[in-house]
Amino acid sequence: MTRDPIGLALAAMTRLAGSDWLDRLRLRPAVEQAAFHGTRAGFQTLHLANRQFRRAKQWLPTQRLSKRATPELFDLGLDDDQQMIVDTLARLARDTLRPAAAEADEAGALPADLHQSIAELGLPLYAIPESLGGVAEHQSPVTSVLIAEQLAWGDMALAMALLAPFSVAQALTHWGTGEQQSRFLPAFCESEPAVATIAVDEPTPMFDPHRLTTRARRTRNGYCLDGEKCGVVLGDVSDLILVAATLEHQPRLFLVPGTTPGLQRQGEPAMGLRAAQLTRLTFRDCQLEADALLGDDDFDYNAFLDYGSLLRCGLAVGTAQAVLDYIIPYCNERKAFGEPISHRQAVAFAISNLAIETDSMRLLAWRAASRAETGQSWHREACLARQFCNDKAVEIGTQGVQLLGGHGFTREHPVERWYRDLRSIAVYYGGTHA
């Protein structure tokens, strides 16, 4: 993030909000509220400036974010900008996402006021170069994982809905041509940004993202798309859909506007992720323009899947941390036979294992993201992180319900919802079988 006066002021306010003196003076709630609203106002100012810039500069050449220099050691420390992002989103997850999660799950939709709050925060700006209206200076998969982790601590389904446009903006920045970037990316920088999503999964047993049944063929004027996608986040309301399809025996991505003739949408209520508004999309002879194919010869489908895996790992880590943070005080306060159940060795060991597995998930995800950010080989690390998170996310969700006993099976406690959401980690994008 650029260290302009707005960024410096927000960073100073965030550091002030973390001071111990606020608790002694009983000023923490007021300062934290000021920090949160100050962040939103700062990004609104950025939006206004970016709109003025976009009027003057249109149809720019292809923009690519540079990679960071390779460090001598693997450093787990966050820089000032990352720490500011983590602190801001942690407050957002605690004060906004967590209180709205149960109602959003019941309604099966993202609350309108919450969507507006996130729009004002400007998450897609972190994926877009400054020349196109964003604030990103470097490719930062680590920051992306941190964002996913903090949002998922509030609620995974809401986090997935909020990250869908962010992910599309990242793909456009990473592989889009200059024409595609100039056409689509400015819409993510508006005060009311475009709603966008990615459609990869298909309703086939043992789905393999490398063997797509959705097909695209070249036509005289562009491409024709046919197929079906399932479990698409915000699929019923998205203005732009990034669709994975096979073109000439190779998997590619296509930019499909939501108004494309032949596109059919149907709600797909699921076991979990209800607030993410999962949708089944059907493409019947969808005619796409010649520039609908994302990127040129530099497009890397395997890297696209790996970036998606890192975000899902971040979501799994954040939700697993939420489970852990919830069950520890519960087990310390819940009494059986005259003492807290956490005094029982079996319970204490189970909680310890959850903490170990959550930290292991986090370290594997951060390790893979760090190597991706610094231009090192990272496919192996991404696969290890994905496989470990696939396994442990389900285990942590199950154990969280088990430790709450009968309470874990009721909607009185959010752990049952977190279990349902965590189950999706091992299913989507090919899950444990890809």
Short mmCIF file of C-alpha atoms in Angstrom, two decimals:
data_model
loop_
_atom_site.label_atom_id
_atom_site.label_comp_id
_atom_site.label_asym_id
_atom_site.label_seq_id
_atom_site.Cartn_x
_atom_site.Cartn_y
_atom_site.Cartn_z
CA MET A 1 0.00 0.00 0.00
CA THR A 2 1.27 3.46 -0.85
CA ARG A 3 2.65 5.43 2.08
CA ASP A 4 0.76 8.64 1.28
CA PRO A 5 -0.62 10.99 3.99
CA ILE A 6 -3.84 8.98 4.19
CA GLY A 7 -1.94 5.73 4.66
CA LEU A 8 0.40 7.24 7.26
CA ALA A 9 -2.51 8.69 9.24
CA LEU A 10 -4.41 5.42 9.20
CA ALA A 11 -1.31 3.49 10.26
CA ALA A 12 -0.75 5.87 13.18
CA MET A 13 -4.38 5.56 14.23
CA THR A 14 -4.14 1.76 14.10
CA ARG A 15 -1.02 1.74 16.27
CA LEU A 16 -2.76 4.05 18.74
CA ALA A 17 -5.71 1.65 18.88
CA GLY A 18 -3.33 -1.14 19.94
CA SER A 19 -1.87 0.79 22.89
CA ASP A 20 -2.35 -0.54 26.45
CA TRP A 21 -2.90 3.02 27.71
CA LEU A 22 -6.35 3.07 26.13
CA ASP A 23 -7.57 0.37 28.52
CA ARG A 24 -6.25 2.26 31.52
CA LEU A 25 -7.93 5.48 30.41
CA ARG A 26 -11.08 3.64 29.25
CA LEU A 27 -10.82 5.15 25.80
CA ARG A 28 -10.46 1.98 23.69
CA PRO A 29 -14.05 1.77 22.30
CA ALA A 30 -14.04 5.39 21.15
CA VAL A 31 -10.58 5.17 19.53
CA GLU A 32 -11.32 1.85 17.81
CA GLN A 33 -14.56 3.24 16.41
CA ALA A 34 -12.70 6.31 15.15
CA ALA A 35 -10.03 4.10 13.57
CA PHE A 36 -12.64 2.00 11.78
CA HIS A 37 -14.60 4.95 10.41
CA GLY A 38 -11.34 6.75 9.57
CA THR A 39 -10.26 3.79 7.47
CA ARG A 40 -13.54 3.81 5.57
CA ALA A 41 -13.31 7.57 5.00
CA GLY A 42 -9.73 7.18 3.79
CA PHE A 43 -10.69 4.62 1.18
CA GLN A 44 -13.61 6.77 0.08
CA THR A 45 -11.10 9.55 -0.55
CA LEU A 46 -8.98 7.13 -2.57
CA HIS A 47 -12.03 6.20 -4.63
CA LEU A 48 -12.70 9.83 -5.53
CA ALA A 49 -9.07 10.39 -6.54
CA ASN A 50 -9.01 7.22 -8.59
CA ARG A 51 -12.17 8.16 -10.51
CA GLN A 52 -10.56 11.43 -11.52
CA PHE A 53 -7.44 9.56 -12.66
CA ARG A 54 -9.45 7.09 -14.70
CA ARG A 55 -11.19 9.88 -16.61
CA ALA A 56 -7.79 11.17 -17.71
CA LYS A 57 -6.17 7.80 -18.43
CA GLN A 58 -8.05 5.10 -20.33
CA TRP A 59 -7.04 2.02 -22.29
CA LEU A 60 -3.66 1.76 -20.60
CA PRO A 61 -1.11 -0.86 -21.66
CA THR A 62 -0.97 -4.11 -19.74
CA GLN A 63 -0.06 -3.60 -16.09
CA ARG A 64 1.73 -6.25 -14.02
CA LEU A 65 2.59 -6.07 -10.33
CA SER A 66 6.22 -6.82 -9.51
CA LYS A 67 7.34 -9.51 -7.12
CA ARG A 68 9.15 -8.73 -3.88
CA ALA A 69 12.84 -9.45 -3.47
CA THR A 70 13.66 -12.92 -2.19
CA PRO A 71 14.59 -12.69 1.52
CA GLU A 72 17.52 -14.59 2.97
CA LEU A 73 15.27 -16.06 5.69
CA PHE A 74 11.60 -16.98 5.93
CA ASP A 75 10.22 -14.07 7.94
CA LEU A 76 6.89 -14.39 9.74
CA GLY A 77 6.82 -10.70 10.69
CA LEU A 78 4.23 -8.42 9.09
CA ASP A 79 5.17 -5.05 7.67
CA ASP A 80 3.33 -1.89 8.76
CA ASP A 81 0.78 -2.03 5.96
CA GLN A 82 -0.02 -5.69 6.54
CA GLN A 83 -0.39 -5.08 10.26
CA MET A 84 -2.77 -2.20 9.57
CA ILE A 85 -4.85 -4.41 7.27
CA VAL A 86 -4.95 -7.22 9.84
CA ASP A 87 -5.97 -4.89 12.67
CA THR A 88 -8.67 -3.20 10.58
CA LEU A 89 -10.17 -6.43 9.30
CA ALA A 90 -9.98 -8.06 12.73
CA ARG A 91 -12.19 -5.27 14.08
CA LEU A 92 -14.50 -5.59 11.11
CA ALA A 93 -14.81 -9.35 11.66
CA ARG A 94 -15.46 -8.92 15.37
CA ASP A 95 -17.85 -5.96 15.25
CA THR A 96 -19.64 -6.48 11.93
CA LEU A 97 -19.28 -9.95 10.41
CA ARG A 98 -19.64 -12.06 13.55
CA PRO A 99 -22.87 -10.37 14.76
CA ALA A 100 -24.44 -10.60 11.27
CA ALA A 101 -23.40 -14.19 10.50
CA ALA A 102 -26.28 -16.13 12.07
CA GLU A 103 -28.97 -14.00 10.45
CA ALA A 104 -27.18 -14.12 7.08
CA ASP A 105 -26.94 -17.92 7.31
CA GLU A 106 -30.65 -18.17 8.10
CA ALA A 107 -31.61 -15.80 5.28
CA GLY A 108 -29.15 -17.39 2.83
CA ALA A 109 -27.98 -14.02 1.58
CA LEU A 110 -25.37 -11.33 2.14
CA PRO A 111 -26.94 -8.43 4.09
CA ALA A 112 -27.18 -5.27 1.98
CA ASP A 113 -25.78 -3.01 4.70
CA LEU A 114 -22.81 -5.32 5.17
CA HIS A 115 -22.09 -5.32 1.45
CA GLN A 116 -22.09 -1.53 1.49
CA SER A 117 -19.70 -1.42 4.48
CA ILE A 118 -17.23 -3.68 2.70
CA ALA A 119 -17.60 -1.71 -0.53
CA GLU A 120 -16.58 1.41 1.35
CA LEU A 121 -13.55 -0.41 2.76
CA GLY A 122 -12.30 -1.13 -0.78
CA LEU A 123 -10.83 -4.65 -0.61
CA PRO A 124 -10.37 -5.00 -4.41
CA LEU A 125 -8.02 -2.00 -4.34
CA TYR A 126 -5.33 -4.23 -2.82
CA ALA A 127 -5.34 -6.31 -6.03
CA ILE A 128 -5.25 -3.45 -8.55
CA PRO A 129 -2.20 -1.39 -9.64
CA GLU A 130 -2.12 2.31 -8.84
CA SER A 131 -2.23 3.22 -12.53
CA LEU A 132 -5.66 1.58 -12.80
CA GLY A 133 -7.11 3.05 -9.62
CA GLY A 134 -5.92 0.63 -6.93
CA VAL A 135 -3.27 0.85 -4.24
CA ALA A 136 -1.21 -2.31 -4.93
CA GLU A 137 2.52 -1.93 -5.54
CA HIS A 138 3.58 -5.59 -5.49
CA GLN A 139 2.06 -9.01 -5.86
CA SER A 140 1.22 -10.00 -2.30
CA PRO A 141 -0.26 -13.48 -1.84
CA VAL A 142 0.69 -13.19 1.84
CA THR A 143 -1.58 -10.17 2.24
CA SER A 144 -4.35 -12.04 0.43
CA VAL A 145 -4.07 -14.96 2.85
CA LEU A 146 -4.08 -12.56 5.81
CA ILE A 147 -7.23 -10.86 4.49
CA ALA A 148 -8.99 -14.21 4.05
CA GLU A 149 -7.94 -15.37 7.51
CA GLN A 150 -9.21 -12.27 9.30
CA LEU A 151 -12.52 -12.15 7.45
CA ALA A 152 -13.16 -15.87 7.97
CA TRP A 153 -12.72 -15.46 11.73
CA GLY A 154 -15.94 -13.44 11.52
CA ASP A 155 -17.69 -15.90 9.21
CA MET A 156 -16.43 -18.04 6.32
CA ALA A 157 -19.51 -17.70 4.12
CA LEU A 158 -19.52 -13.91 4.39
CA ALA A 159 -15.76 -13.88 3.82
CA MET A 160 -16.10 -15.91 0.61
CA ALA A 161 -18.77 -13.54 -0.66
CA LEU A 162 -16.63 -10.51 0.12
CA LEU A 163 -13.50 -12.04 -1.42
CA ALA A 164 -15.12 -13.10 -4.71
CA PRO A 165 -14.71 -9.68 -6.43
CA PHE A 166 -11.22 -9.38 -4.90
CA SER A 167 -10.22 -12.70 -6.50
CA VAL A 168 -11.51 -11.69 -9.94
CA ALA A 169 -9.61 -8.40 -9.71
CA GLN A 170 -6.46 -10.34 -8.81
CA ALA A 171 -6.83 -12.61 -11.84
CA LEU A 172 -7.33 -9.62 -14.15
CA THR A 173 -4.27 -7.90 -12.71
CA HIS A 174 -2.15 -11.03 -12.92
CA TRP A 175 -3.09 -12.26 -16.43
CA GLY A 176 -5.45 -9.78 -18.10
CA THR A 177 -4.47 -7.95 -21.27
CA GLY A 178 -4.26 -4.17 -21.29
CA GLU A 179 -7.68 -3.95 -22.95
CA GLN A 180 -9.26 -6.30 -20.41
CA GLN A 181 -7.73 -4.45 -17.48
CA SER A 182 -8.81 -1.05 -18.78
CA ARG A 183 -12.32 -2.31 -19.45
CA PHE A 184 -13.03 -4.19 -16.21
CA LEU A 185 -10.70 -3.15 -13.39
CA PRO A 186 -11.94 0.46 -12.99
CA ALA A 187 -15.38 -0.92 -12.09
CA PHE A 188 -13.86 -2.49 -8.95
CA CYS A 189 -12.61 0.90 -7.77
CA GLU A 190 -15.95 2.68 -7.74
CA SER A 191 -17.76 3.64 -4.54
CA GLU A 192 -20.21 0.89 -5.49
CA PRO A 193 -17.82 -1.68 -7.02
CA ALA A 194 -18.84 -4.36 -9.47
CA VAL A 195 -19.93 -7.72 -8.07
CA ALA A 196 -17.83 -10.48 -9.63
CA THR A 197 -17.14 -14.14 -8.99
CA ILE A 198 -15.24 -17.21 -10.22
CA ALA A 199 -16.93 -20.38 -11.52
CA VAL A 200 -14.76 -23.50 -11.56
CA ASP A 201 -16.59 -26.41 -9.87
CA GLU A 202 -18.94 -28.61 -11.87
CA PRO A 203 -21.71 -31.01 -10.79
CA THR A 204 -19.77 -34.17 -11.63
CA PRO A 205 -18.66 -36.95 -9.24
CA MET A 206 -15.00 -36.72 -8.18
CA PHE A 207 -14.68 -33.39 -9.98
CA ASP A 208 -11.19 -32.64 -11.28
CA PRO A 209 -10.54 -28.95 -12.13
CA HIS A 210 -8.08 -30.07 -14.80
CA ARG A 211 -10.78 -32.06 -16.64
CA LEU A 212 -13.52 -29.55 -17.27
CA THR A 213 -16.75 -30.53 -18.99
CA THR A 214 -17.64 -26.90 -19.70
CA ARG A 215 -16.48 -26.30 -23.27
CA ALA A 216 -15.59 -23.25 -25.30
CA ARG A 217 -15.05 -23.15 -29.05
CA ARG A 218 -13.85 -20.44 -31.33
CA THR A 219 -16.35 -18.72 -33.61
CA ARG A 220 -16.07 -16.08 -36.30
CA ASN A 221 -16.71 -13.28 -33.79
CA GLY A 222 -15.24 -14.75 -30.60
CA TYR A 223 -16.19 -17.82 -28.58
CA CYS A 224 -19.21 -19.99 -27.80
CA LEU A 225 -19.54 -21.36 -24.26
CA ASP A 226 -21.55 -24.40 -23.14
CA GLY A 227 -21.62 -26.19 -19.80
CA GLU A 228 -22.69 -26.08 -16.19
CA LYS A 229 -21.11 -24.81 -12.97
CA CYS A 230 -22.19 -25.42 -9.39
CA GLY A 231 -21.56 -23.82 -5.99
CA VAL A 232 -20.74 -20.44 -7.53
CA VAL A 233 -20.41 -17.78 -4.81
CA LEU A 234 -22.72 -14.80 -5.49
CA GLY A 235 -23.52 -16.38 -8.83
CA ASP A 236 -27.06 -15.02 -8.86
CA VAL A 237 -26.05 -11.37 -8.49
CA SER A 238 -22.64 -11.10 -10.17
CA ASP A 239 -22.07 -8.56 -12.91
CA LEU A 240 -18.98 -10.41 -14.15
CA ILE A 241 -18.19 -14.14 -13.97
CA LEU A 242 -14.76 -15.65 -14.55
CA VAL A 243 -15.56 -19.10 -15.98
CA ALA A 244 -13.15 -22.02 -16.30
CA ALA A 245 -13.70 -23.97 -19.51
CA THR A 246 -11.82 -26.25 -21.89
CA LEU A 247 -10.64 -24.59 -25.10
CA GLU A 248 -8.86 -26.78 -27.63
CA HIS A 249 -8.07 -29.38 -24.98
CA GLN A 250 -6.61 -26.81 -22.58
CA PRO A 251 -8.29 -25.29 -19.49
CA ARG A 252 -8.70 -21.52 -19.80
CA LEU A 253 -10.69 -18.71 -18.16
CA PHE A 254 -13.35 -16.60 -19.83
CA LEU A 255 -14.78 -13.24 -18.79
CA VAL A 256 -18.56 -13.59 -18.99
CA PRO A 257 -20.73 -10.52 -18.28
CA GLY A 258 -23.81 -11.29 -16.20
CA THR A 259 -26.10 -10.07 -18.98
CA THR A 260 -24.80 -12.58 -21.56
CA PRO A 261 -27.68 -14.26 -23.45
CA GLY A 262 -27.85 -17.99 -22.75
CA LEU A 263 -26.67 -17.66 -19.14
CA GLN A 264 -29.14 -19.22 -16.70
CA ARG A 265 -28.91 -18.94 -12.91
CA GLN A 266 -30.55 -21.08 -10.26
CA GLY A 267 -30.16 -20.88 -6.49
CA GLU A 268 -28.39 -23.89 -5.00
CA PRO A 269 -28.98 -24.05 -1.21
CA ALA A 270 -26.24 -26.09 0.40
CA MET A 271 -25.26 -27.62 3.71
CA GLY A 272 -22.93 -24.70 4.48
CA LEU A 273 -21.81 -21.36 3.06
CA ARG A 274 -25.46 -20.31 2.90
CA ALA A 275 -24.72 -16.59 3.18
CA ALA A 276 -22.45 -16.86 0.12
CA GLN A 277 -25.54 -17.34 -2.08
CA LEU A 278 -24.29 -20.42 -3.89
CA THR A 279 -25.70 -20.68 -7.39
CA ARG A 280 -25.78 -23.15 -10.27
CA LEU A 281 -24.94 -21.55 -13.59
CA THR A 282 -25.88 -23.04 -16.96
CA PHE A 283 -24.31 -21.82 -20.19
CA ARG A 284 -26.28 -22.60 -23.34
CA ASP A 285 -24.71 -21.39 -26.57
CA CYS A 286 -23.34 -18.27 -24.85
CA GLN A 287 -21.74 -16.02 -27.46
CA LEU A 288 -18.68 -14.20 -26.12
CA GLU A 289 -16.60 -11.44 -27.64
CA ALA A 290 -13.10 -12.01 -28.98
CA ASP A 291 -11.48 -10.46 -25.90
CA ALA A 292 -13.39 -12.72 -23.47
CA LEU A 293 -10.44 -15.13 -23.16
CA LEU A 294 -8.42 -14.05 -20.14
CA GLY A 295 -4.80 -13.27 -20.85
CA ASP A 296 -2.40 -14.30 -23.57
CA ASP A 297 0.25 -16.98 -23.79
CA ASP A 298 1.49 -16.16 -20.28
CA PHE A 299 -1.69 -17.53 -18.65
CA ASP A 300 -0.96 -20.31 -16.15
CA TYR A 301 -4.01 -22.36 -15.14
CA ASN A 302 -2.11 -24.34 -12.50
CA ALA A 303 -0.96 -21.12 -10.84
CA PHE A 304 -4.56 -19.86 -10.94
CA LEU A 305 -5.70 -22.96 -9.04
CA ASP A 306 -2.82 -22.61 -6.58
CA TYR A 307 -3.73 -18.99 -5.82
CA GLY A 308 -7.29 -20.14 -5.20
CA SER A 309 -5.99 -22.86 -2.88
CA LEU A 310 -4.06 -20.29 -0.84
CA LEU A 311 -7.19 -18.18 -0.32
CA ARG A 312 -9.15 -21.25 0.76
CA CYS A 313 -6.36 -22.15 3.16
CA GLY A 314 -6.64 -18.66 4.64
CA LEU A 315 -10.39 -19.12 5.02
CA ALA A 316 -9.86 -22.49 6.71
CA VAL A 317 -7.29 -21.05 9.12
CA GLY A 318 -9.50 -18.13 10.10
CA THR A 319 -12.52 -20.33 10.75
CA ALA A 320 -10.44 -22.91 12.63
CA GLN A 321 -9.10 -20.11 14.82
CA ALA A 322 -12.68 -18.99 15.47
CA VAL A 323 -13.55 -22.53 16.62
CA LEU A 324 -10.53 -22.64 18.90
CA ASP A 325 -11.19 -19.19 20.38
CA TYR A 326 -14.79 -20.19 21.10
CA ILE A 327 -14.31 -23.62 22.66
CA ILE A 328 -11.50 -22.66 25.06
CA PRO A 329 -13.60 -20.31 27.24
CA TYR A 330 -16.58 -22.64 26.87
CA CYS A 331 -14.63 -25.62 28.20
CA ASN A 332 -13.15 -23.49 30.99
CA GLU A 333 -16.59 -22.33 32.11
CA ARG A 334 -18.63 -25.50 31.51
CA LYS A 335 -18.63 -27.61 34.66
CA ALA A 336 -19.24 -31.31 35.12
CA PHE A 337 -18.81 -33.25 38.36
CA GLY A 338 -17.90 -30.05 40.18
CA GLU A 339 -15.06 -28.83 37.94
CA PRO A 340 -14.50 -27.31 34.46
CA ILE A 341 -14.47 -29.92 31.74
CA SER A 342 -11.14 -28.51 30.54
CA HIS A 343 -9.58 -30.13 33.64
CA ARG A 344 -10.27 -33.51 32.06
CA GLN A 345 -7.20 -34.78 30.27
CA ALA A 346 -9.10 -35.94 27.18
CA VAL A 347 -10.64 -32.49 26.72
CA ALA A 348 -7.38 -30.64 27.36
CA PHE A 349 -5.49 -32.84 24.89
CA ALA A 350 -8.19 -32.36 22.25
CA ILE A 351 -7.98 -28.57 22.57
CA SER A 352 -4.17 -28.73 22.42
CA ASN A 353 -4.36 -30.75 19.21
CA LEU A 354 -6.71 -28.20 17.67
CA ALA A 355 -4.26 -25.41 18.50
CA ILE A 356 -1.34 -27.36 17.01
CA GLU A 357 -3.25 -28.17 13.83
CA THR A 358 -4.49 -24.59 13.39
CA ASP A 359 -0.98 -23.21 13.70
CA SER A 360 0.30 -25.87 11.32
CA MET A 361 -2.31 -24.89 8.73
CA ARG A 362 -1.33 -21.25 9.13
CA LEU A 363 2.40 -21.88 8.75
CA LEU A 364 1.97 -24.03 5.64
CA ALA A 365 -0.30 -21.42 4.03
CA TRP A 366 2.03 -18.54 4.91
CA ARG A 367 5.04 -20.49 3.67
CA ALA A 368 3.48 -21.16 0.27
CA ALA A 369 2.23 -17.57 -0.03
CA SER A 370 5.65 -16.19 0.91
CA ARG A 371 7.39 -18.22 -1.79
CA ALA A 372 4.80 -17.14 -4.36
CA GLU A 373 5.26 -13.51 -3.38
CA THR A 374 9.04 -13.59 -3.80
CA GLY A 375 9.10 -15.43 -7.12
CA GLN A 376 10.32 -18.80 -5.81
CA SER A 377 8.90 -22.17 -6.80
CA TRP A 378 5.76 -22.69 -4.75
CA HIS A 379 3.49 -25.24 -6.42
CA ARG A 380 4.65 -28.03 -4.07
CA GLU A 381 4.13 -25.84 -1.01
CA ALA A 382 0.66 -24.81 -2.20
CA CYS A 383 -0.32 -28.44 -2.70
CA LEU A 384 0.93 -29.37 0.78
CA ALA A 385 -0.98 -26.49 2.36
CA ARG A 386 -4.15 -27.36 0.44
CA GLN A 387 -4.03 -31.05 1.33
CA PHE A 388 -3.31 -30.40 5.00
CA CYS A 389 -6.07 -27.78 5.27
CA ASN A 390 -8.51 -30.08 3.47
CA ASP A 391 -7.93 -32.75 6.09
CA LYS A 392 -7.63 -30.65 9.23
CA ALA A 393 -10.45 -28.21 8.48
CA VAL A 394 -12.97 -31.04 8.61
CA GLU A 395 -11.34 -32.52 11.70
CA ILE A 396 -11.32 -29.19 13.56
CA GLY A 397 -14.95 -28.51 12.74
CA THR A 398 -15.95 -31.98 13.90
CA GLN A 399 -13.95 -31.74 17.11
CA GLY A 400 -15.35 -28.30 17.85
CA VAL A 401 -18.91 -29.66 17.74
CA GLN A 402 -17.85 -32.68 19.82
CA LEU A 403 -16.29 -30.58 22.57
CA LEU A 404 -19.50 -28.63 22.99
CA GLY A 405 -21.45 -31.86 23.37
CA GLY A 406 -25.17 -31.46 22.78
CA HIS A 407 -24.75 -27.68 22.56
CA GLY A 408 -22.54 -28.13 19.52
CA PHE A 409 -25.47 -29.61 17.64
CA THR A 410 -27.74 -26.61 18.20
CA ARG A 411 -27.87 -23.20 16.56
CA GLU A 412 -27.50 -21.54 19.93
CA HIS A 413 -23.76 -21.76 19.39
CA PRO A 414 -22.02 -20.82 16.09
CA VAL A 415 -19.76 -23.89 16.06
CA GLU A 416 -22.32 -25.96 14.14
CA ARG A 417 -22.31 -23.31 11.40
CA TRP A 418 -18.52 -23.25 11.33
CA TYR A 419 -18.50 -27.04 11.01
CA ARG A 420 -20.83 -26.87 8.01
CA ASP A 421 -18.68 -24.18 6.40
CA LEU A 422 -15.38 -25.93 7.09
CA ARG A 423 -16.73 -29.05 5.40
CA SER A 424 -16.64 -27.16 2.09
CA ILE A 425 -12.84 -26.80 2.19
CA ALA A 426 -12.41 -30.51 1.40
CA VAL A 427 -15.04 -30.45 -1.36
CA TYR A 428 -14.62 -27.45 -3.67
CA TYR A 429 -11.89 -27.01 -6.31
CA GLY A 430 -11.59 -30.78 -6.47
CA GLY A 431 -11.23 -31.09 -2.70
CA THR A 432 -9.13 -33.96 -1.40
CA HIS A 433 -9.36 -35.89 -4.66
CA ALA A 434 -7.80 -33.43 -7.12
#
